[in-house]
Amino acid sequence: MVFFRSVTALSRLRSRVNQQSRLTNSVRWIQMQSSSDLDLHSQLKELIPEQQERLKKVKSEYGKSQLGNITVDMVIGGMRGMTGLLWEGSLLDADEGIRFRGMTIPECQKVLPAAKPDGEPLPEGLLWLLLTGKVPSKAQVNALSKQLQDRATVPDYVFKAIDALPASAHPMTQFVTGVMALQVQSEFQKAYEKGIHKSKYWEPTYEDSLNLIARLPVVASYVYRRIYKDGKIIPMDASLDYGANYSHMLGFDDPKMQELMRLYVTIHSDHEGGNVSAHTGHLVGSALSDPYLSFAAALNGLAGPLHGLANQEVLLWIKNVVNECGENTTTEQLKDFIWKTLNSGKVVPGFGHGVLRKTDPRYTCQREFALKHLPNDPLFRLVSKLYEVVPPILTELGKVKNPWPNVDAHSGVLLNYFGLTEARYFTVLFGVSRSLGICTQLIWDRALGLPLERPKSITMDWIEKNCKKAA
């Protein structure tokens, strides 16, 4: 009996050791940095040679390995599901959602430095994580936050370029115009024209990227105030962090709204490389276009209704539900409205995803924020009811692979609650956030010497002839 108890105890111990080992590997990025260096550039200078050697080894050992089979459906269907990009900052799993450098959103919320105890992660900390793969200390995040503030000066001609557009122009049009105007100061372009060695491309790309990230909230808030607040501009507050300052410059100083902005920028920062905006930024950057040109191209992709513009469509659709059915919409009324939307040839905005097959973790963390800060808001209660009603209907429809809500299903309701009610502006918020992931990858593209992107295209005639031969 003693023997069997000992075996059982030993078995349990081994199980715990194995579980601990797996846990250690899965959250290896959670370990705090031993380095006390507060400068992000110095950290990258140490990391890049290691990762360059790692890439050489991967190419040498696994270069001929098969990653999957490409079908005609994939070619015709927008390359959906084809593995064809190297993207270091994040990885998207169909079942568990996004991981930033191996970390889930709840893990990021737990270990990344916050502005206050039990608060939302600071976007500066997420940027550090994306770039280095390591969780920064609070001191390192504070140093990066100060550096971004020092870089945030926007030349007057940028505002004049925006002012040349009518105030009625879509906020994304005005925002992209501002980004293109910023390009005049590109450090990469200057260095390239002087003949910089390709091994050093990453350094001016780093400078451009941090300058761009720093200046985007200034440009974005200018667009908002110009369109919706009679052009009354609010200057930056040196005492605030990146997310809180963006909220402040927009005109929202509620501490809860500042917390929301920190969360919003963090969870929208990156979503691996295959989505339209990320892929566009990488594609244009592969031609050695500087970060301003690359990011402006990415923003133009984000502005499409099937990508970033969806977040404005969700709130407008929800408000249509309220206008037609009232705030206290019954389940039956909601079902009727949803079927009415589907039968008119439209989709229910905020539901479904090209990769995910479960509820988007970015939706979940926003729902948790709402339960904490605005549990009785009528629009939030409606969003909760949609979570119960929409998936069964989409499942019944039989054409939807993922009937669950995505990130866009929730963000507009939160912003609306705190007073940012202008849905047409929401995609600009998305754009500011996405700069962290896209610029991170541009820096690593140059550091690793990734080549010009040039996939092969084929014609329908080629498909027909070759498939007949194969048959």
GROMACS .gro file of C-alpha atoms in nm:
model
  471
    1MET     CA    1   0.000   0.000   0.000
    2VAL     CA    2   0.284   0.233   0.092
    3PHE     CA    3   0.452   0.141  -0.237
    4PHE     CA    4   0.145   0.237  -0.442
    5ARG     CA    5   0.107   0.563  -0.251
    6SER     CA    6   0.471   0.642  -0.323
    7VAL     CA    7   0.423   0.566  -0.692
    8THR     CA    8   0.112   0.782  -0.700
    9ALA     CA    9   0.292   1.068  -0.528
   10LEU     CA   10   0.586   1.034  -0.766
   11SER     CA   11   0.349   1.032  -1.064
   12ARG     CA   12   0.180   1.348  -0.939
   13LEU     CA   13   0.516   1.514  -0.885
   14ARG     CA   14   0.627   1.427  -1.239
   15SER     CA   15   0.297   1.558  -1.374
   16ARG     CA   16   0.343   1.887  -1.190
   17VAL     CA   17   0.703   1.918  -1.312
   18ASN     CA   18   0.590   1.854  -1.672
   19GLN     CA   19   0.306   2.103  -1.638
   20GLN     CA   20   0.545   2.357  -1.489
   21SER     CA   21   0.789   2.298  -1.776
   22ARG     CA   22   0.515   2.348  -2.035
   23LEU     CA   23   0.392   2.658  -1.855
   24THR     CA   24   0.745   2.798  -1.841
   25ASN     CA   25   0.789   2.744  -2.215
   26SER     CA   26   0.448   2.885  -2.308
   27VAL     CA   27   0.493   3.204  -2.107
   28ARG     CA   28   0.868   3.240  -2.149
   29TRP     CA   29   0.818   3.603  -2.250
   30ILE     CA   30   0.670   3.683  -1.910
   31GLN     CA   31   1.010   3.677  -1.743
   32MET     CA   32   1.122   4.024  -1.650
   33GLN     CA   33   1.435   4.157  -1.815
   34SER     CA   34   1.751   4.132  -1.612
   35SER     CA   35   1.894   4.431  -1.797
   36SER     CA   36   1.849   4.768  -1.633
   37ASP     CA   37   1.910   4.950  -1.962
   38LEU     CA   38   1.625   5.198  -2.014
   39ASP     CA   39   1.701   5.268  -2.381
   40LEU     CA   40   1.498   5.064  -2.629
   41HIS     CA   41   1.741   5.125  -2.916
   42SER     CA   42   2.029   4.975  -2.714
   43GLN     CA   43   1.816   4.670  -2.636
   44LEU     CA   44   1.748   4.615  -3.006
   45LYS     CA   45   2.115   4.661  -3.094
   46GLU     CA   46   2.192   4.363  -2.870
   47LEU     CA   47   1.900   4.150  -2.992
   48ILE     CA   48   1.931   4.199  -3.367
   49PRO     CA   49   2.262   4.010  -3.426
   50GLU     CA   50   2.118   3.712  -3.232
   51GLN     CA   51   1.801   3.710  -3.442
   52GLN     CA   52   1.995   3.751  -3.766
   53GLU     CA   53   2.194   3.436  -3.683
   54ARG     CA   54   1.873   3.261  -3.582
   55LEU     CA   55   1.714   3.339  -3.920
   56LYS     CA   56   2.022   3.211  -4.104
   57LYS     CA   57   1.999   2.886  -3.909
   58VAL     CA   58   1.624   2.853  -3.979
   59LYS     CA   59   1.684   2.905  -4.352
   60SER     CA   60   1.975   2.659  -4.354
   61GLU     CA   61   1.801   2.382  -4.158
   62TYR     CA   62   1.439   2.424  -4.266
   63GLY     CA   63   1.450   2.615  -4.594
   64LYS     CA   64   1.320   2.322  -4.801
   65SER     CA   65   1.055   2.211  -4.549
   66GLN     CA   66   0.696   2.201  -4.672
   67LEU     CA   67   0.450   2.427  -4.487
   68GLY     CA   68   0.132   2.312  -4.661
   69ASN     CA   69  -0.042   2.261  -4.993
   70ILE     CA   70  -0.179   2.548  -5.199
   71THR     CA   71  -0.512   2.487  -5.371
   72VAL     CA   72  -0.692   2.669  -5.650
   73ASP     CA   73  -0.951   2.779  -5.392
   74MET     CA   74  -0.675   2.954  -5.195
   75VAL     CA   75  -0.543   3.130  -5.505
   76ILE     CA   76  -0.887   3.252  -5.612
   77GLY     CA   77  -1.005   3.317  -5.256
   78GLY     CA   78  -0.761   3.596  -5.172
   79MET     CA   79  -0.476   3.367  -5.059
   80ARG     CA   80  -0.685   3.289  -4.749
   81GLY     CA   81  -0.508   3.054  -4.511
   82MET     CA   82  -0.188   3.036  -4.716
   83THR     CA   83   0.124   3.045  -4.499
   84GLY     CA   84   0.348   3.297  -4.670
   85LEU     CA   85   0.470   3.570  -4.435
   86LEU     CA   86   0.725   3.604  -4.157
   87TRP     CA   87   0.576   3.823  -3.881
   88GLU     CA   88   0.754   3.838  -3.547
   89GLY     CA   89   0.533   4.052  -3.323
   90SER     CA   90   0.224   3.838  -3.294
   91LEU     CA   91   0.065   3.509  -3.396
   92LEU     CA   92  -0.306   3.440  -3.443
   93ASP     CA   93  -0.451   3.104  -3.347
   94ALA     CA   94  -0.795   3.010  -3.479
   95ASP     CA   95  -0.910   2.885  -3.138
   96GLU     CA   96  -0.729   3.089  -2.874
   97GLY     CA   97  -0.686   3.420  -3.057
   98ILE     CA   98  -0.392   3.658  -3.067
   99ARG     CA   99  -0.064   3.616  -2.882
  100PHE     CA  100   0.177   3.906  -2.859
  101ARG     CA  101   0.529   3.755  -2.857
  102GLY     CA  102   0.381   3.437  -2.714
  103MET     CA  103   0.157   3.609  -2.458
  104THR     CA  104  -0.224   3.612  -2.454
  105ILE     CA  105  -0.416   3.931  -2.383
  106PRO     CA  106  -0.495   3.827  -2.021
  107GLU     CA  107  -0.124   3.755  -1.966
  108CYS     CA  108  -0.035   4.097  -2.106
  109GLN     CA  109  -0.291   4.258  -1.877
  110LYS     CA  110  -0.134   4.078  -1.584
  111VAL     CA  111   0.237   4.145  -1.638
  112LEU     CA  112   0.275   4.461  -1.848
  113PRO     CA  113   0.323   4.781  -1.644
  114ALA     CA  114   0.010   4.988  -1.587
  115ALA     CA  115  -0.051   5.351  -1.495
  116LYS     CA  116  -0.217   5.245  -1.169
  117PRO     CA  117  -0.256   4.925  -0.965
  118ASP     CA  118  -0.478   4.668  -1.139
  119GLY     CA  119  -0.508   4.907  -1.434
  120GLU     CA  120  -0.492   4.839  -1.807
  121PRO     CA  121  -0.151   4.788  -1.974
  122LEU     CA  122   0.038   5.092  -2.097
  123PRO     CA  123   0.075   5.083  -2.478
  124GLU     CA  124   0.442   5.178  -2.440
  125GLY     CA  125   0.496   4.850  -2.258
  126LEU     CA  126   0.329   4.655  -2.536
  127LEU     CA  127   0.551   4.832  -2.791
  128TRP     CA  128   0.859   4.728  -2.591
  129LEU     CA  129   0.731   4.370  -2.578
  130LEU     CA  130   0.660   4.360  -2.953
  131LEU     CA  131   1.005   4.490  -3.038
  132THR     CA  132   1.214   4.287  -2.793
  133GLY     CA  133   1.006   3.987  -2.695
  134LYS     CA  134   1.062   4.076  -2.330
  135VAL     CA  135   0.839   4.224  -2.063
  136PRO     CA  136   0.974   4.568  -1.966
  137SER     CA  137   1.004   4.710  -1.618
  138LYS     CA  138   0.801   5.014  -1.517
  139ALA     CA  139   1.119   5.225  -1.536
  140GLN     CA  140   1.181   5.113  -1.894
  141VAL     CA  141   0.823   5.192  -1.991
  142ASN     CA  142   0.848   5.535  -1.829
  143ALA     CA  143   1.170   5.603  -2.020
  144LEU     CA  144   1.008   5.500  -2.349
  145SER     CA  145   0.702   5.712  -2.272
  146LYS     CA  146   0.926   6.016  -2.213
  147GLN     CA  147   1.115   5.944  -2.536
  148LEU     CA  148   0.791   5.930  -2.736
  149GLN     CA  149   0.683   6.263  -2.588
  150ASP     CA  150   1.016   6.416  -2.689
  151ARG     CA  151   0.961   6.294  -3.046
  152ALA     CA  152   0.600   6.414  -3.073
  153THR     CA  153   0.660   6.757  -3.232
  154VAL     CA  154   0.461   6.790  -3.554
  155PRO     CA  155   0.566   7.053  -3.814
  156ASP     CA  156   0.310   7.320  -3.907
  157TYR     CA  157   0.304   7.214  -4.272
  158VAL     CA  158   0.143   6.885  -4.167
  159PHE     CA  159  -0.156   7.070  -4.026
  160LYS     CA  160  -0.166   7.294  -4.333
  161ALA     CA  161  -0.178   6.987  -4.558
  162ILE     CA  162  -0.476   6.858  -4.362
  163ASP     CA  163  -0.640   7.202  -4.368
  164ALA     CA  164  -0.624   7.198  -4.750
  165LEU     CA  165  -0.895   6.931  -4.740
  166PRO     CA  166  -1.260   7.013  -4.675
  167ALA     CA  167  -1.364   6.944  -4.315
  168SER     CA  168  -1.627   6.710  -4.456
  169ALA     CA  169  -1.358   6.469  -4.586
  170HIS     CA  170  -1.361   6.134  -4.408
  171PRO     CA  171  -1.139   6.135  -4.096
  172MET     CA  172  -0.924   5.858  -4.245
  173THR     CA  173  -0.861   6.066  -4.558
  174GLN     CA  174  -0.744   6.355  -4.343
  175PHE     CA  175  -0.537   6.126  -4.120
  176VAL     CA  176  -0.356   5.962  -4.413
  177THR     CA  177  -0.285   6.307  -4.558
  178GLY     CA  178  -0.119   6.405  -4.232
  179VAL     CA  179   0.095   6.090  -4.231
  180MET     CA  180   0.209   6.154  -4.587
  181ALA     CA  181   0.302   6.510  -4.492
  182LEU     CA  182   0.513   6.374  -4.203
  183GLN     CA  183   0.715   6.174  -4.456
  184VAL     CA  184   0.910   6.487  -4.550
  185GLN     CA  185   1.122   6.428  -4.238
  186SER     CA  186   1.200   6.060  -4.306
  187GLU     CA  187   1.538   5.964  -4.163
  188PHE     CA  188   1.545   5.646  -4.370
  189GLN     CA  189   1.501   5.834  -4.696
  190LYS     CA  190   1.783   6.073  -4.604
  191ALA     CA  191   2.015   5.787  -4.504
  192TYR     CA  192   1.936   5.585  -4.816
  193GLU     CA  193   2.011   5.880  -5.041
  194LYS     CA  194   2.348   5.917  -4.867
  195GLY     CA  195   2.430   5.551  -4.934
  196ILE     CA  196   2.381   5.377  -4.599
  197HIS     CA  197   2.491   5.011  -4.585
  198LYS     CA  198   2.200   4.767  -4.588
  199SER     CA  199   2.312   4.616  -4.257
  200LYS     CA  200   2.227   4.951  -4.098
  201TYR     CA  201   1.885   4.997  -4.263
  202TRP     CA  202   1.708   4.910  -3.939
  203GLU     CA  203   1.850   5.211  -3.749
  204PRO     CA  204   1.691   5.498  -3.951
  205THR     CA  205   1.381   5.275  -3.982
  206TYR     CA  206   1.374   5.261  -3.602
  207GLU     CA  207   1.404   5.642  -3.582
  208ASP     CA  208   1.124   5.693  -3.836
  209SER     CA  209   0.905   5.437  -3.663
  210LEU     CA  210   0.933   5.585  -3.316
  211ASN     CA  211   0.886   5.936  -3.455
  212LEU     CA  212   0.578   5.821  -3.645
  213ILE     CA  213   0.427   5.639  -3.346
  214ALA     CA  214   0.492   5.944  -3.127
  215ARG     CA  215   0.333   6.193  -3.367
  216LEU     CA  216   0.026   5.997  -3.472
  217PRO     CA  217  -0.190   6.089  -3.167
  218VAL     CA  218  -0.114   6.457  -3.229
  219VAL     CA  219  -0.218   6.432  -3.594
  220ALA     CA  220  -0.517   6.210  -3.518
  221SER     CA  221  -0.650   6.437  -3.242
  222TYR     CA  222  -0.605   6.739  -3.471
  223VAL     CA  223  -0.827   6.568  -3.729
  224TYR     CA  224  -1.091   6.495  -3.464
  225ARG     CA  225  -1.092   6.848  -3.319
  226ARG     CA  226  -1.095   7.000  -3.670
  227ILE     CA  227  -1.399   6.802  -3.781
  228TYR     CA  228  -1.607   6.782  -3.464
  229LYS     CA  229  -1.488   7.054  -3.222
  230ASP     CA  230  -1.458   7.369  -3.436
  231GLY     CA  231  -1.081   7.329  -3.464
  232LYS     CA  232  -1.017   7.402  -3.094
  233ILE     CA  233  -0.691   7.217  -3.039
  234ILE     CA  234  -0.582   7.072  -2.703
  235PRO     CA  235  -0.203   7.054  -2.650
  236MET     CA  236  -0.021   6.751  -2.517
  237ASP     CA  237   0.014   6.709  -2.139
  238ALA     CA  238   0.370   6.610  -2.046
  239SER     CA  239   0.250   6.438  -1.728
  240LEU     CA  240   0.044   6.179  -1.917
  241ASP     CA  241   0.135   5.852  -2.086
  242TYR     CA  242   0.073   5.768  -2.454
  243GLY     CA  243  -0.286   5.642  -2.425
  244ALA     CA  244  -0.397   5.897  -2.168
  245ASN     CA  245  -0.244   6.180  -2.370
  246TYR     CA  246  -0.430   6.073  -2.682
  247SER     CA  247  -0.754   6.072  -2.482
  248HIS     CA  248  -0.667   6.415  -2.337
  249MET     CA  249  -0.589   6.571  -2.679
  250LEU     CA  250  -0.919   6.439  -2.811
  251GLY     CA  251  -1.090   6.620  -2.522
  252PHE     CA  252  -1.165   6.333  -2.282
  253ASP     CA  253  -1.006   6.357  -1.936
  254ASP     CA  254  -1.221   6.106  -1.749
  255PRO     CA  255  -0.969   5.863  -1.588
  256LYS     CA  256  -1.189   5.571  -1.701
  257MET     CA  257  -1.177   5.693  -2.060
  258GLN     CA  258  -0.799   5.718  -2.032
  259GLU     CA  259  -0.793   5.358  -1.909
  260LEU     CA  260  -1.011   5.257  -2.203
  261MET     CA  261  -0.773   5.428  -2.445
  262ARG     CA  262  -0.477   5.239  -2.295
  263LEU     CA  263  -0.665   4.913  -2.338
  264TYR     CA  264  -0.788   5.004  -2.687
  265VAL     CA  265  -0.443   5.091  -2.823
  266THR     CA  266  -0.291   4.779  -2.666
  267ILE     CA  267  -0.538   4.521  -2.797
  268HIS     CA  268  -0.564   4.679  -3.146
  269SER     CA  269  -0.187   4.713  -3.187
  270ASP     CA  270  -0.120   4.397  -3.389
  271HIS     CA  271  -0.302   4.095  -3.531
  272GLU     CA  272  -0.027   3.902  -3.712
  273GLY     CA  273   0.074   3.984  -4.069
  274GLY     CA  274  -0.199   3.851  -4.295
  275ASN     CA  275  -0.470   4.115  -4.242
  276VAL     CA  276  -0.498   4.386  -4.507
  277SER     CA  277  -0.333   4.675  -4.320
  278ALA     CA  278  -0.045   4.471  -4.174
  279HIS     CA  279   0.024   4.292  -4.500
  280THR     CA  280   0.011   4.619  -4.695
  281GLY     CA  281   0.259   4.784  -4.461
  282HIS     CA  282   0.494   4.487  -4.496
  283LEU     CA  283   0.450   4.467  -4.875
  284VAL     CA  284   0.519   4.836  -4.937
  285GLY     CA  285   0.806   4.832  -4.687
  286SER     CA  286   0.964   4.538  -4.872
  287ALA     CA  287   1.031   4.779  -5.161
  288LEU     CA  288   1.240   4.984  -4.908
  289SER     CA  289   0.970   5.248  -4.887
  290ASP     CA  290   1.018   5.432  -4.557
  291PRO     CA  291   0.784   5.377  -4.258
  292TYR     CA  292   0.572   5.683  -4.341
  293LEU     CA  293   0.499   5.564  -4.696
  294SER     CA  294   0.445   5.207  -4.577
  295PHE     CA  295   0.214   5.303  -4.293
  296ALA     CA  296   0.014   5.545  -4.509
  297ALA     CA  297  -0.047   5.256  -4.751
  298ALA     CA  298  -0.151   5.036  -4.459
  299LEU     CA  299  -0.398   5.301  -4.344
  300ASN     CA  300  -0.558   5.309  -4.688
  301GLY     CA  301  -0.619   4.936  -4.652
  302LEU     CA  302  -0.752   4.984  -4.300
  303ALA     CA  303  -1.004   5.237  -4.436
  304GLY     CA  304  -1.186   4.968  -4.633
  305PRO     CA  305  -1.535   4.855  -4.516
  306LEU     CA  306  -1.418   4.491  -4.495
  307HIS     CA  307  -1.132   4.581  -4.258
  308GLY     CA  308  -1.094   4.871  -4.016
  309LEU     CA  309  -1.402   5.064  -4.124
  310ALA     CA  310  -1.613   4.784  -3.975
  311ASN     CA  311  -1.587   4.934  -3.626
  312GLN     CA  312  -1.786   5.242  -3.732
  313GLU     CA  313  -2.044   5.021  -3.903
  314VAL     CA  314  -2.112   4.824  -3.582
  315LEU     CA  315  -2.212   5.126  -3.374
  316LEU     CA  316  -2.425   5.269  -3.655
  317TRP     CA  317  -2.601   4.933  -3.692
  318ILE     CA  318  -2.662   4.906  -3.315
  319LYS     CA  319  -2.807   5.258  -3.310
  320ASN     CA  320  -3.037   5.155  -3.597
  321VAL     CA  321  -3.157   4.868  -3.380
  322VAL     CA  322  -3.237   5.115  -3.100
  323ASN     CA  323  -3.410   5.357  -3.338
  324GLU     CA  324  -3.634   5.085  -3.475
  325CYS     CA  325  -3.690   4.866  -3.168
  326GLY     CA  326  -3.610   5.091  -2.870
  327GLU     CA  327  -3.348   5.051  -2.596
  328ASN     CA  328  -3.537   4.768  -2.424
  329THR     CA  329  -3.539   4.547  -2.732
  330THR     CA  330  -3.694   4.206  -2.680
  331THR     CA  331  -3.524   3.891  -2.800
  332GLU     CA  332  -3.790   3.839  -3.067
  333GLN     CA  333  -3.754   4.198  -3.195
  334LEU     CA  334  -3.379   4.151  -3.211
  335LYS     CA  335  -3.412   3.825  -3.404
  336ASP     CA  336  -3.646   3.991  -3.652
  337PHE     CA  337  -3.404   4.282  -3.704
  338ILE     CA  338  -3.109   4.046  -3.755
  339TRP     CA  339  -3.298   3.840  -4.014
  340LYS     CA  340  -3.406   4.162  -4.182
  341THR     CA  341  -3.039   4.263  -4.209
  342LEU     CA  342  -2.936   3.924  -4.348
  343ASN     CA  343  -3.224   3.900  -4.592
  344SER     CA  344  -3.135   4.241  -4.735
  345GLY     CA  345  -2.801   4.095  -4.849
  346LYS     CA  346  -2.597   4.254  -4.568
  347VAL     CA  347  -2.394   4.104  -4.286
  348VAL     CA  348  -2.436   4.156  -3.913
  349PRO     CA  349  -2.137   4.384  -3.844
  350GLY     CA  350  -1.902   4.279  -3.565
  351PHE     CA  351  -1.958   3.904  -3.603
  352GLY     CA  352  -1.735   3.654  -3.779
  353HIS     CA  353  -1.363   3.658  -3.855
  354GLY     CA  354  -1.139   3.540  -4.136
  355VAL     CA  355  -0.920   3.331  -3.905
  356LEU     CA  356  -1.079   3.302  -3.559
  357ARG     CA  357  -1.327   3.024  -3.488
  358LYS     CA  358  -1.422   3.131  -3.135
  359THR     CA  359  -1.512   3.456  -2.960
  360ASP     CA  360  -1.236   3.711  -3.016
  361PRO     CA  361  -1.034   3.757  -2.692
  362ARG     CA  362  -1.025   4.128  -2.774
  363TYR     CA  363  -1.405   4.127  -2.751
  364THR     CA  364  -1.386   3.942  -2.419
  365CYS     CA  365  -1.147   4.185  -2.251
  366GLN     CA  366  -1.360   4.480  -2.364
  367ARG     CA  367  -1.667   4.306  -2.222
  368GLU     CA  368  -1.484   4.266  -1.891
  369PHE     CA  369  -1.400   4.637  -1.899
  370ALA     CA  370  -1.767   4.718  -1.957
  371LEU     CA  371  -1.884   4.491  -1.675
  372LYS     CA  372  -1.642   4.675  -1.447
  373HIS     CA  373  -1.712   5.034  -1.552
  374LEU     CA  374  -2.052   5.055  -1.731
  375PRO     CA  375  -2.260   4.746  -1.647
  376ASN     CA  376  -2.593   4.930  -1.674
  377ASP     CA  377  -2.533   5.113  -2.001
  378PRO     CA  378  -2.829   5.036  -2.235
  379LEU     CA  379  -2.608   4.988  -2.542
  380PHE     CA  380  -2.380   4.753  -2.350
  381ARG     CA  381  -2.681   4.548  -2.242
  382LEU     CA  382  -2.787   4.536  -2.608
  383VAL     CA  383  -2.439   4.416  -2.710
  384SER     CA  384  -2.465   4.144  -2.444
  385LYS     CA  385  -2.802   4.037  -2.582
  386LEU     CA  386  -2.660   4.029  -2.936
  387TYR     CA  387  -2.389   3.792  -2.805
  388GLU     CA  388  -2.669   3.551  -2.711
  389VAL     CA  389  -2.891   3.597  -3.017
  390VAL     CA  390  -2.665   3.642  -3.322
  391PRO     CA  391  -2.444   3.327  -3.314
  392PRO     CA  392  -2.737   3.079  -3.323
  393ILE     CA  393  -2.891   3.265  -3.617
  394LEU     CA  394  -2.564   3.271  -3.812
  395THR     CA  395  -2.516   2.902  -3.732
  396GLU     CA  396  -2.867   2.832  -3.862
  397LEU     CA  397  -2.781   3.023  -4.179
  398GLY     CA  398  -2.517   2.757  -4.244
  399LYS     CA  399  -2.275   2.974  -4.439
  400VAL     CA  400  -2.070   3.127  -4.158
  401LYS     CA  401  -1.759   2.946  -4.029
  402ASN     CA  402  -1.734   3.170  -3.724
  403PRO     CA  403  -2.062   3.307  -3.582
  404TRP     CA  404  -1.892   3.465  -3.279
  405PRO     CA  405  -1.826   3.837  -3.213
  406ASN     CA  406  -1.496   3.999  -3.306
  407VAL     CA  407  -1.315   4.303  -3.167
  408ASP     CA  408  -1.536   4.551  -3.354
  409ALA     CA  409  -1.856   4.424  -3.191
  410HIS     CA  410  -1.772   4.599  -2.865
  411SER     CA  411  -1.531   4.891  -2.906
  412GLY     CA  412  -1.781   5.145  -3.043
  413VAL     CA  413  -2.022   5.101  -2.751
  414LEU     CA  414  -1.744   5.168  -2.500
  415LEU     CA  415  -1.626   5.480  -2.682
  416ASN     CA  416  -1.983   5.601  -2.720
  417TYR     CA  417  -2.045   5.567  -2.344
  418PHE     CA  418  -1.757   5.802  -2.260
  419GLY     CA  419  -1.868   6.063  -2.515
  420LEU     CA  420  -1.673   5.973  -2.827
  421THR     CA  421  -1.990   5.925  -3.029
  422GLU     CA  422  -1.861   6.008  -3.378
  423ALA     CA  423  -1.850   5.664  -3.540
  424ARG     CA  424  -1.679   5.789  -3.858
  425TYR     CA  425  -1.371   5.863  -3.648
  426PHE     CA  426  -1.333   5.516  -3.496
  427THR     CA  427  -1.108   5.380  -3.770
  428VAL     CA  428  -0.855   5.656  -3.698
  429LEU     CA  429  -0.828   5.521  -3.342
  430PHE     CA  430  -0.767   5.179  -3.493
  431GLY     CA  431  -0.498   5.328  -3.718
  432VAL     CA  432  -0.308   5.494  -3.434
  433SER     CA  433  -0.311   5.162  -3.247
  434ARG     CA  434  -0.202   4.951  -3.543
  435SER     CA  435   0.112   5.162  -3.587
  436LEU     CA  436   0.276   4.973  -3.300
  437GLY     CA  437   0.258   4.635  -3.472
  438ILE     CA  438   0.326   4.751  -3.827
  439CYS     CA  439   0.625   4.967  -3.732
  440THR     CA  440   0.767   4.688  -3.515
  441GLN     CA  441   0.765   4.453  -3.811
  442LEU     CA  442   0.916   4.715  -4.045
  443ILE     CA  443   1.211   4.749  -3.806
  444TRP     CA  444   1.260   4.372  -3.796
  445ASP     CA  445   1.211   4.345  -4.175
  446ARG     CA  446   1.516   4.570  -4.217
  447ALA     CA  447   1.712   4.411  -3.931
  448LEU     CA  448   1.667   4.061  -4.077
  449GLY     CA  449   1.717   4.176  -4.436
  450LEU     CA  450   1.386   4.036  -4.557
  451PRO     CA  451   1.355   4.060  -4.936
  452LEU     CA  452   1.116   4.229  -5.174
  453GLU     CA  453   0.779   4.054  -5.159
  454ARG     CA  454   0.697   3.908  -5.501
  455PRO     CA  455   0.446   3.620  -5.508
  456LYS     CA  456   0.365   3.443  -5.834
  457SER     CA  457   0.028   3.512  -6.001
  458ILE     CA  458  -0.149   3.288  -6.251
  459THR     CA  459  -0.440   3.319  -6.495
  460MET     CA  460  -0.765   3.119  -6.515
  461ASP     CA  461  -0.636   2.977  -6.843
  462TRP     CA  462  -0.323   2.850  -6.663
  463ILE     CA  463  -0.539   2.694  -6.389
  464GLU     CA  464  -0.764   2.516  -6.636
  465LYS     CA  465  -0.476   2.381  -6.849
  466ASN     CA  466  -0.262   2.263  -6.557
  467CYS     CA  467  -0.548   2.111  -6.361
  468LYS     CA  468  -0.659   1.916  -6.668
  469LYS     CA  469  -0.302   1.787  -6.712
  470ALA     CA  470  -0.283   1.685  -6.347
  471ALA     CA  471  -0.617   1.503  -6.374
   0.00000   0.00000   0.00000
